mmCIF file of C-alpha atoms in Angstrom:
data_model
loop_
_atom_site.group_PDB
_atom_site.id
_atom_site.type_symbol
_atom_site.label_atom_id
_atom_site.label_comp_id
_atom_site.label_asym_id
_atom_site.label_seq_id
_atom_site.Cartn_x
_atom_site.Cartn_y
_atom_site.Cartn_z
ATOM 1 C CA LYS B 1 111.651 109.117 103.046
ATOM 2 C CA ASN B 2 107.852 109.289 103.273
ATOM 3 C CA GLU B 3 106.297 112.680 103.852
ATOM 4 C CA VAL B 4 104.164 111.156 106.614
ATOM 5 C CA GLU B 5 105.804 108.725 108.981
ATOM 6 C CA GLN B 6 104.024 106.764 111.669
ATOM 7 C CA SER B 7 105.503 104.904 114.598
ATOM 8 C CA PRO B 8 105.385 102.234 115.643
ATOM 9 C CA GLN B 9 104.347 100.240 112.591
ATOM 10 C CA ASN B 10 103.057 97.417 114.755
ATOM 11 C CA LEU B 11 102.046 97.450 118.390
ATOM 12 C CA THR B 12 100.774 94.742 120.700
ATOM 13 C CA ALA B 13 99.393 95.752 124.065
ATOM 14 C CA GLN B 14 97.632 94.153 126.985
ATOM 15 C CA GLU B 15 94.080 95.187 127.744
ATOM 16 C CA GLY B 16 94.026 98.269 129.946
ATOM 17 C CA GLU B 17 97.350 99.675 128.789
ATOM 18 C CA PHE B 18 97.813 103.289 127.717
ATOM 19 C CA ILE B 19 98.750 103.435 124.041
ATOM 20 C CA THR B 20 100.462 106.146 122.031
ATOM 21 C CA ILE B 21 100.783 106.231 118.261
ATOM 22 C CA ASN B 22 102.925 108.915 116.678
ATOM 23 C CA CYS B 23 102.769 110.721 113.358
ATOM 24 C CA SER B 24 105.468 112.999 111.978
ATOM 25 C CA TYR B 25 105.225 114.879 108.727
ATOM 26 C CA SER B 26 107.566 116.973 106.639
ATOM 27 C CA VAL B 27 105.178 119.230 104.688
ATOM 28 C CA GLY B 28 103.214 122.275 105.694
ATOM 29 C CA ILE B 29 99.689 121.230 106.527
ATOM 30 C CA SER B 30 96.285 122.771 106.976
ATOM 31 C CA ALA B 31 94.690 119.759 108.705
ATOM 32 C CA LEU B 32 95.479 116.329 110.080
ATOM 33 C CA HIS B 33 93.147 113.349 110.365
ATOM 34 C CA TRP B 34 93.381 110.212 112.427
ATOM 35 C CA LEU B 35 91.517 107.312 110.827
ATOM 36 C CA GLN B 36 90.743 103.870 112.198
ATOM 37 C CA GLN B 37 90.533 100.911 109.847
ATOM 38 C CA HIS B 38 89.043 97.711 111.199
ATOM 39 C CA PRO B 39 89.856 94.212 109.964
ATOM 40 C CA GLY B 40 87.765 93.810 106.838
ATOM 41 C CA GLY B 41 88.521 97.359 105.795
ATOM 42 C CA GLY B 42 85.890 99.776 107.088
ATOM 43 C CA ILE B 43 87.312 103.220 107.807
ATOM 44 C CA VAL B 44 86.162 105.429 110.659
ATOM 45 C CA SER B 45 87.265 109.019 110.992
ATOM 46 C CA LEU B 46 88.379 109.580 114.587
ATOM 47 C CA PHE B 47 89.661 113.135 114.648
ATOM 48 C CA MET B 48 90.359 116.100 112.438
ATOM 49 C CA LEU B 49 92.880 118.517 113.942
ATOM 50 C CA SER B 50 94.446 121.768 112.919
ATOM 51 C CA SER B 51 95.812 122.741 116.328
ATOM 52 C CA GLY B 52 95.845 121.750 119.981
ATOM 53 C CA LYS B 53 94.108 118.732 121.378
ATOM 54 C CA LYS B 54 90.833 116.855 120.998
ATOM 55 C CA LYS B 55 89.279 114.177 123.176
ATOM 56 C CA HIS B 56 86.533 111.697 122.425
ATOM 57 C CA GLY B 57 85.833 109.036 124.986
ATOM 58 C CA ARG B 58 89.047 107.096 125.592
ATOM 59 C CA LEU B 59 90.780 108.652 122.617
ATOM 60 C CA ILE B 60 92.912 111.786 122.710
ATOM 61 C CA ALA B 61 94.643 113.389 119.748
ATOM 62 C CA THR B 62 97.228 116.146 119.957
ATOM 63 C CA ILE B 63 99.106 118.106 117.361
ATOM 64 C CA ASN B 64 102.180 120.322 117.548
ATOM 65 C CA ILE B 65 102.313 122.374 114.377
ATOM 66 C CA GLN B 66 105.793 123.768 115.063
ATOM 67 C CA GLU B 67 107.265 120.307 115.583
ATOM 68 C CA LYS B 68 105.175 118.782 112.764
ATOM 69 C CA HIS B 69 104.046 115.996 115.009
ATOM 70 C CA SER B 70 100.782 114.485 116.175
ATOM 71 C CA SER B 71 99.994 111.760 118.654
ATOM 72 C CA LEU B 72 96.974 109.556 119.150
ATOM 73 C CA HIS B 73 96.492 108.212 122.658
ATOM 74 C CA ILE B 74 94.174 105.424 123.743
ATOM 75 C CA THR B 75 93.494 105.133 127.447
ATOM 76 C CA ALA B 76 92.340 101.876 129.079
ATOM 77 C CA SER B 77 92.809 99.976 125.820
ATOM 78 C CA HIS B 78 90.406 97.181 124.921
ATOM 79 C CA PRO B 79 90.566 94.329 122.399
ATOM 80 C CA ARG B 80 87.953 96.116 120.294
ATOM 81 C CA ASP B 81 90.519 98.894 119.757
ATOM 82 C CA SER B 82 92.490 96.420 117.638
ATOM 83 C CA ALA B 83 92.708 98.015 114.206
ATOM 84 C CA VAL B 84 95.015 99.908 111.892
ATOM 85 C CA TYR B 85 95.343 103.597 112.749
ATOM 86 C CA ILE B 86 96.170 105.904 109.868
ATOM 87 C CA CYS B 87 97.456 109.461 110.026
ATOM 88 C CA ALA B 88 96.554 111.674 107.066
ATOM 89 C CA VAL B 89 97.703 115.263 106.512
ATOM 90 C CA ARG B 90 96.343 117.836 104.106
ATOM 91 C CA ASP B 91 99.209 119.537 102.321
ATOM 92 C CA SER B 92 98.665 123.287 102.662
ATOM 93 C CA GLY B 93 100.189 123.889 99.235
ATOM 94 C CA THR B 94 98.338 121.312 97.134
ATOM 95 C CA TYR B 95 95.335 120.736 99.438
ATOM 96 C CA LYS B 96 95.795 117.035 98.774
ATOM 97 C CA TYR B 97 95.898 114.464 101.535
ATOM 98 C CA ILE B 98 99.031 112.422 102.189
ATOM 99 C CA PHE B 99 98.593 109.245 104.190
ATOM 100 C CA GLY B 100 100.867 107.366 106.512
ATOM 101 C CA THR B 101 101.171 103.622 106.090
ATOM 102 C CA GLY B 102 99.340 103.006 109.331
ATOM 103 C CA THR B 103 100.027 101.517 112.739
ATOM 104 C CA ARG B 104 98.653 98.034 113.301
ATOM 105 C CA LEU B 105 97.445 97.756 116.897
ATOM 106 C CA LYS B 106 96.530 94.515 118.593
ATOM 107 C CA VAL B 107 95.140 94.609 122.110
ATOM 108 C CA LEU B 108 95.170 91.302 123.917
ATOM 109 C CA ALA B 109 92.564 90.344 126.494
ATOM 110 C CA GLY E 1 79.209 115.288 112.650
ATOM 111 C CA ALA E 2 79.277 115.110 108.888
ATOM 112 C CA VAL E 3 78.819 111.665 107.379
ATOM 113 C CA VAL E 4 79.945 110.185 104.103
ATOM 114 C CA SER E 5 78.482 106.852 103.038
ATOM 115 C CA GLN E 6 79.560 104.376 100.405
ATOM 116 C CA HIS E 7 77.550 101.667 98.728
ATOM 117 C CA PRO E 8 78.129 98.829 98.529
ATOM 118 C CA SER E 9 80.530 98.123 101.364
ATOM 119 C CA ARG E 10 81.635 94.909 99.656
ATOM 120 C CA VAL E 11 81.194 93.693 96.111
ATOM 121 C CA ILE E 12 82.345 90.659 94.200
ATOM 122 C CA CYS E 13 82.199 90.708 90.414
ATOM 123 C CA LYS E 14 83.437 88.597 87.554
ATOM 124 C CA SER E 15 86.270 89.590 85.250
ATOM 125 C CA GLY E 16 85.089 91.676 82.344
ATOM 126 C CA THR E 17 82.060 93.118 84.059
ATOM 127 C CA SER E 18 81.628 96.660 85.334
ATOM 128 C CA VAL E 19 80.850 97.667 88.872
ATOM 129 C CA LYS E 20 79.629 100.973 90.250
ATOM 130 C CA ILE E 21 80.444 102.343 93.690
ATOM 131 C CA GLU E 22 78.421 105.208 95.120
ATOM 132 C CA CYS E 23 79.635 107.872 97.502
ATOM 133 C CA ARG E 24 77.145 110.149 99.225
ATOM 134 C CA SER E 25 77.501 113.054 101.596
ATOM 135 C CA LEU E 26 74.553 112.612 103.909
ATOM 136 C CA ASP E 27 74.162 115.929 105.678
ATOM 137 C CA PHE E 28 76.199 118.409 103.692
ATOM 138 C CA GLN E 29 76.876 119.475 100.140
ATOM 139 C CA ALA E 30 80.252 118.386 98.850
ATOM 140 C CA THR E 31 81.849 120.800 96.425
ATOM 141 C CA THR E 32 84.622 118.328 95.768
ATOM 142 C CA MET E 33 84.851 114.556 96.109
ATOM 143 C CA PHE E 34 87.939 112.429 96.046
ATOM 144 C CA TRP E 35 88.484 108.756 95.267
ATOM 145 C CA TYR E 36 91.317 106.816 96.833
ATOM 146 C CA ARG E 37 92.589 103.290 96.442
ATOM 147 C CA GLN E 38 94.350 101.239 99.073
ATOM 148 C CA PHE E 39 96.749 98.514 98.010
ATOM 149 C CA PRO E 40 97.532 95.744 100.522
ATOM 150 C CA LYS E 41 99.745 97.023 103.319
ATOM 151 C CA LYS E 42 100.149 100.370 101.565
ATOM 152 C CA SER E 43 98.879 103.818 102.307
ATOM 153 C CA LEU E 44 95.894 105.267 100.493
ATOM 154 C CA MET E 45 96.625 106.686 97.058
ATOM 155 C CA LEU E 46 94.577 109.434 95.440
ATOM 156 C CA MET E 47 93.022 108.297 92.179
ATOM 157 C CA ALA E 48 91.012 111.327 91.126
ATOM 158 C CA THR E 49 89.358 114.530 92.215
ATOM 159 C CA SER E 50 85.900 115.482 91.024
ATOM 160 C CA ASN E 51 83.944 118.696 91.238
ATOM 161 C CA GLU E 52 80.188 118.692 90.822
ATOM 162 C CA GLY E 53 79.183 119.128 87.203
ATOM 163 C CA SER E 54 82.670 118.964 85.739
ATOM 164 C CA LYS E 55 85.073 116.287 84.578
ATOM 165 C CA ALA E 56 87.213 114.519 87.127
ATOM 166 C CA THR E 57 90.931 115.208 87.364
ATOM 167 C CA TYR E 58 92.868 111.960 87.431
ATOM 168 C CA GLU E 59 96.225 111.387 89.074
ATOM 169 C CA GLN E 60 99.135 110.254 86.962
ATOM 170 C CA GLY E 61 98.950 106.562 86.172
ATOM 171 C CA VAL E 62 95.192 106.215 86.739
ATOM 172 C CA GLU E 63 93.308 105.165 83.611
ATOM 173 C CA LYS E 64 90.363 107.502 83.164
ATOM 174 C CA ASP E 65 88.618 105.134 80.742
ATOM 175 C CA LYS E 66 88.828 102.314 83.230
ATOM 176 C CA PHE E 67 87.819 104.221 86.338
ATOM 177 C CA LEU E 68 84.871 106.378 85.330
ATOM 178 C CA ILE E 69 83.916 109.058 87.814
ATOM 179 C CA ASN E 70 80.667 110.957 87.749
ATOM 180 C CA HIS E 71 79.867 113.736 90.186
ATOM 181 C CA ALA E 72 76.236 114.252 89.275
ATOM 182 C CA SER E 73 75.168 116.313 92.258
ATOM 183 C CA LEU E 74 76.553 118.012 95.340
ATOM 184 C CA THR E 75 75.809 114.902 97.392
ATOM 185 C CA LEU E 76 76.645 112.033 95.054
ATOM 186 C CA SER E 77 79.715 110.816 93.206
ATOM 187 C CA THR E 78 80.091 107.434 91.541
ATOM 188 C CA LEU E 79 83.139 105.412 90.574
ATOM 189 C CA THR E 80 82.603 102.787 87.895
ATOM 190 C CA VAL E 81 85.301 100.197 87.383
ATOM 191 C CA THR E 82 84.888 99.060 83.778
ATOM 192 C CA SER E 83 85.981 95.692 82.360
ATOM 193 C CA ALA E 84 87.084 94.665 85.802
ATOM 194 C CA HIS E 85 90.202 92.564 86.160
ATOM 195 C CA PRO E 86 91.449 90.681 89.217
ATOM 196 C CA GLU E 87 94.218 93.277 89.614
ATOM 197 C CA ASP E 88 91.482 95.872 90.212
ATOM 198 C CA SER E 89 90.607 94.062 93.437
ATOM 199 C CA SER E 90 91.230 96.601 96.139
ATOM 200 C CA PHE E 91 89.713 98.827 98.786
ATOM 201 C CA TYR E 92 88.249 102.040 97.382
ATOM 202 C CA ILE E 93 87.574 105.011 99.629
ATOM 203 C CA CYS E 94 85.829 108.255 98.805
ATOM 204 C CA SER E 95 86.126 111.534 100.618
ATOM 205 C CA ALA E 96 83.983 114.633 100.415
ATOM 206 C CA ARG E 97 84.964 118.234 101.010
ATOM 207 C CA THR E 98 82.869 121.197 101.965
ATOM 208 C CA GLY E 99 84.733 124.439 102.513
ATOM 209 C CA HIS E 100 87.864 123.601 104.495
ATOM 210 C CA GLU E 101 86.427 120.411 105.988
ATOM 211 C CA GLN E 102 86.946 116.981 104.448
ATOM 212 C CA TYR E 103 85.320 113.744 105.535
ATOM 213 C CA PHE E 104 86.105 110.148 104.648
ATOM 214 C CA GLY E 105 83.728 107.376 103.656
ATOM 215 C CA PRO E 106 83.969 103.874 105.146
ATOM 216 C CA GLY E 107 85.304 102.310 101.957
ATOM 217 C CA THR E 108 84.239 99.595 99.507
ATOM 218 C CA ARG E 109 86.053 96.281 99.192
ATOM 219 C CA LEU E 110 86.026 95.147 95.544
ATOM 220 C CA THR E 111 86.955 91.583 94.667
ATOM 221 C CA VAL E 112 87.173 90.612 91.014
ATOM 222 C CA THR E 113 87.109 86.874 90.353
#
């Protein structure tokens, strides 16, 4: 079992839909990142969280430290949101990052 | 917010040649830089950790003579892939840490022909 699990692995949505991507982890962490990877590879850091909730435009990220769970929400999804979304946690013991395998999102016009 | 850049974003090289990838922290000093590799449809794997002015620490299974890492200053780290082979084709990502904050670069796509 991976230390960082994301669900779903693949997601297809219609433009305008509300999207949720989940990340569960089994280690103690000091930080969690949500990354966006576009086709062609370029990585964009969306959020870094250690507690609570952050919002940036149409994106919202939440984390529940007790439940070892984080969610990334996209409101009013758009085809340009199509990408792979990666959850990465920093292990509080080793200070190394552990990455999920990503959620591939496709938003149809 | 803090920015980490990588150069080049894409590179194609011939087998047997060496290629250098640069990672820069643009508006902060990075005490530690990390290099990751992403295999197709896999999660990112840590290759090595480097601290400014000292030798890099490589993860198990990563050949230090093949993947040369230099952390010459608090804002620059380089990864040189020596004697490149098609199996080295991959996506390489650097990350820079300052204090408790860590930021990821956009990545470099290496294709070895």
